[in-house]
Amino acid sequence: MAVRWLAEIGADDIETVGGKGASLGELTSAGLPVPPAFIVTAGTYREFIENAGIADEIHEAVDVDVEDSKALARAQERASELILETPFPEELREEILEAYAEFEDGPFVAVRSSATAEDLPDASFAGQQETFLNVDREGLLERVRECWASLFTQRAIYYRKQQGFDAEEVNIAVVVQRMVDAEKSGVMFTSHPSTGDPRIIVEAAWGLGEAVVSGSVSPDNYVLDRETGRVAEETIATKKLMCVRDEESGETIEREVPEGKRTERVLDDGELAELIELGERVESHYDAPQDVEWAIAGGETYMLQSRPITTISGGDIEEADSSQMEGIADGNGQGQSGAFADRDEGDEPDEGEELVHGLGSSPGTVSGTARIVTKLDQLDKVEEGDIIITQMTTPDMVPAMKRAAGIVTDEGGMTSHAAIVSRELGVPAVVGTGNATATIEDGQHITIDGERGSVEAGAVTSDEGGEGPAEHEPIEDVRPETPVKPMTATEVKVNVSIPEAAERAAATGADGVGLLRLEHMVLSLGKTPSKYVADNGEKAYVDEIVQGIRTVADEFYPRPVRVRTLDAPTDEFRQLEGGEDEPHEHNPMLGYRGIRRSLDRPDVFEHELRAFRRLYEMGYDNVEIMFPLVNDANDVEAARRLMEEAGIDLEKRSWGVMIETPASALSIEGMAKAGIDFASFGTNDLTQYTLAVDRNNEHVADRFDELHPAVLELIGSTIETCREHGVKTSICGQAGSKPKMVQFLVNTGVSSISANIDAVRDVQHEAKRVEQKLLLDSIR
Ligand code: PEP
Ligand code: MG
């Protein structure tokens, strides 16, 4: 049997159907209503390669020195080629298509890789494998084969070799699941997310769940008492929009809700009773409160997904099965006390004395052993719980930053690499101290306060007077926990710079990603794009971009993810292999970066655009494209032409620009006419260029004021013009996390605000408060 249906599968079948297949099977066997799916088993893949006589060739192809990047690239290419170019045996073709035919009406399906046991330990690795949405009969077999081929990405080959997995044992199953055309859908918490009270909270809207998950409509809200089964509270919202699936393309599109249904209650008592029952069953099956996505289609209630409730707290993040995130969650706790275990070794003369002072750029207080890092090859010495002291962090340092309990830099401001990445990782940081690398000694025990910006000698003393390491307070723990996120008309999104932070970002409940910076992904390849392509081929480069974006797009789907094309200054590129060819610039901030570089090198830019096209082909219709550092309509028109040449259908996609220069703010009308869908304020740059204050120069950091009237004037007039032209507006600079900026923007009519991970919840509350005040003022 090449395929197996969910009903025949249990949790023990992981070897045959992979992790994803087994968990869907487990829910189905527990009697929970999961949309039907069949699995092309792992054995089928194995038979396919063995019967075709390509198994040995594949294993030989991937048996390379994985430290040799050229050999690794060739390995991927050869293994994929062998799989993709081997025809399906007739019998197998028929068996898969016959299984598909059992869905009866030829529906769209999702085709997802489901890795077997060997691949499970590292979720980030499992996430490397392919998933395709909205696949029809015609595309099905090809997509299955592409899932198989995705076993052999460079990262996967590398990882397996490192972990000592026998390549001959590696298998992959593929889940083919019917996509549900919901009439109503939403989410449900089976218990109160923060108190655990026996109350079920349901949010519901018309159409597909995307509308609720993405926050594009205010759904009805029902609070149900589990003990009595009664509705304890309900709020019926006005639902203007709904998401439906386009019959032709299978893509999700927005439609207006017919007038008569807008204020109608979405769920009747019978449906609510069914959801209560479903909630009870799924919670008792897992013995833990669940966050469930559900849908009702043709009178049936389906469970699309269930996971343990993750309110935004350190403990919950540990629960999520990403080993990388675990590192983040306990890097501040376990590791830190580990560092203290050997505190006697160090010499700590002036306990409590301030050694250096800088900008508190990622909150939290932590103690640990200082590790001075001056060259990349010293990163190995940073152990779990150490505090990195360096001139300025670089993308290569991210793995060490994840291990660290804290970060201190000589250089940089609130929008520097160190500040951005440490905030995303939830690691306390102090930047721009001027002289930390010279003042602090390697091995010295220190305490940093990422709020006040202080770095002190020794361990902090607790309030009770007892001595000991200060517990680092994960920022999430001090956030108010509310059962349902505050519903705001202004969308509240989140910024992401490193794909590893995607899960933490999604746990905030943000309405999407307002800025995904591509440069952190690209710079972490260690080579300039041209060098990387020369060494590894274009496909490998495009694959890297696709994989990085997918990690985030998957985590947020169907919520939108706004990806910004590359924007790295030449001084950052110069540190990479191939960087010797970078021009020497007097002031890189004013130089060859952003869209001006992309337009000057369309041959390099094309690779990025190809990655976008591939993502769209794979069904990631939640990805949006944003161009950095544009000045005027000429820039926009040139970028638009290149997108069209790359085969991106602009009618279907959302694309726009960042407003980062006064010129762009003053040229907004022309850009609106050139067809942009949105404009997003990059206040880090807009402030630097308006006030002539280098954002990374600690000597003028006190003059960096995003709320300066000149900056606000540019923002305000841009919003006004955009509103006249139907262009959405947003902010994705650091200032979007500041309450004063939120107040200004909501009052001025911005469409969305994208904040740092740790600020999302506060921004939601602030936006709601301002919106309510506006409403009150209008009726008083
Ligand atoms: C900005 O300039 O505000 C911005 C968000 O972009 P970056 O910080 O990456 O330059
Ligand atoms: Mg910028």
PDB file of C-alpha atoms in Angstrom, residues 12 42 187 267 275 282 338-339 355 369 398 418 422 432 640 646 650 679 703:
ATOM      1  CA  ASP A  12       2.830   4.640  16.958  1.00  0.00           C
ATOM      2  CA  ALA A  42       7.707   6.633   4.031  1.00  0.00           C
ATOM      3  CA  VAL A 187     -10.427  29.885  17.110  1.00  0.00           C
ATOM      4  CA  LEU A 267     -22.791  30.646  15.737  1.00  0.00           C
ATOM      5  CA  LEU A 275     -17.640  23.390  20.013  1.00  0.00           C
ATOM      6  CA  VAL A 282      -9.461  17.601  22.754  1.00  0.00           C
ATOM      7  CA  GLY A 338      25.724  27.574  35.612  1.00  0.00           C
ATOM      8  CA  ALA A 339      27.986  30.512  35.038  1.00  0.00           C
ATOM      9  CA  LEU A 355      31.995  49.587  35.065  1.00  0.00           C
ATOM     10  CA  THR A 369      30.849  35.714  33.144  1.00  0.00           C
ATOM     11  CA  VAL A 398      23.816  35.011  16.257  1.00  0.00           C
ATOM     12  CA  ALA A 418      22.972  44.014  18.612  1.00  0.00           C
ATOM     13  CA  SER A 422      18.951  40.683  21.309  1.00  0.00           C
ATOM     14  CA  GLY A 432      26.933  51.867  22.807  1.00  0.00           C
ATOM     15  CA  ARG A 640       8.098  47.341 -10.455  1.00  0.00           C
ATOM     16  CA  ALA A 646      10.733  38.121 -12.816  1.00  0.00           C
ATOM     17  CA  LEU A 650       1.413  42.305  -9.275  1.00  0.00           C
ATOM     18  CA  ALA A 679       3.984  52.621   2.568  1.00  0.00           C
ATOM     19  CA  ARG A 703      19.910  63.670  19.537  1.00  0.00           C
TER      20      ARG A 703
END
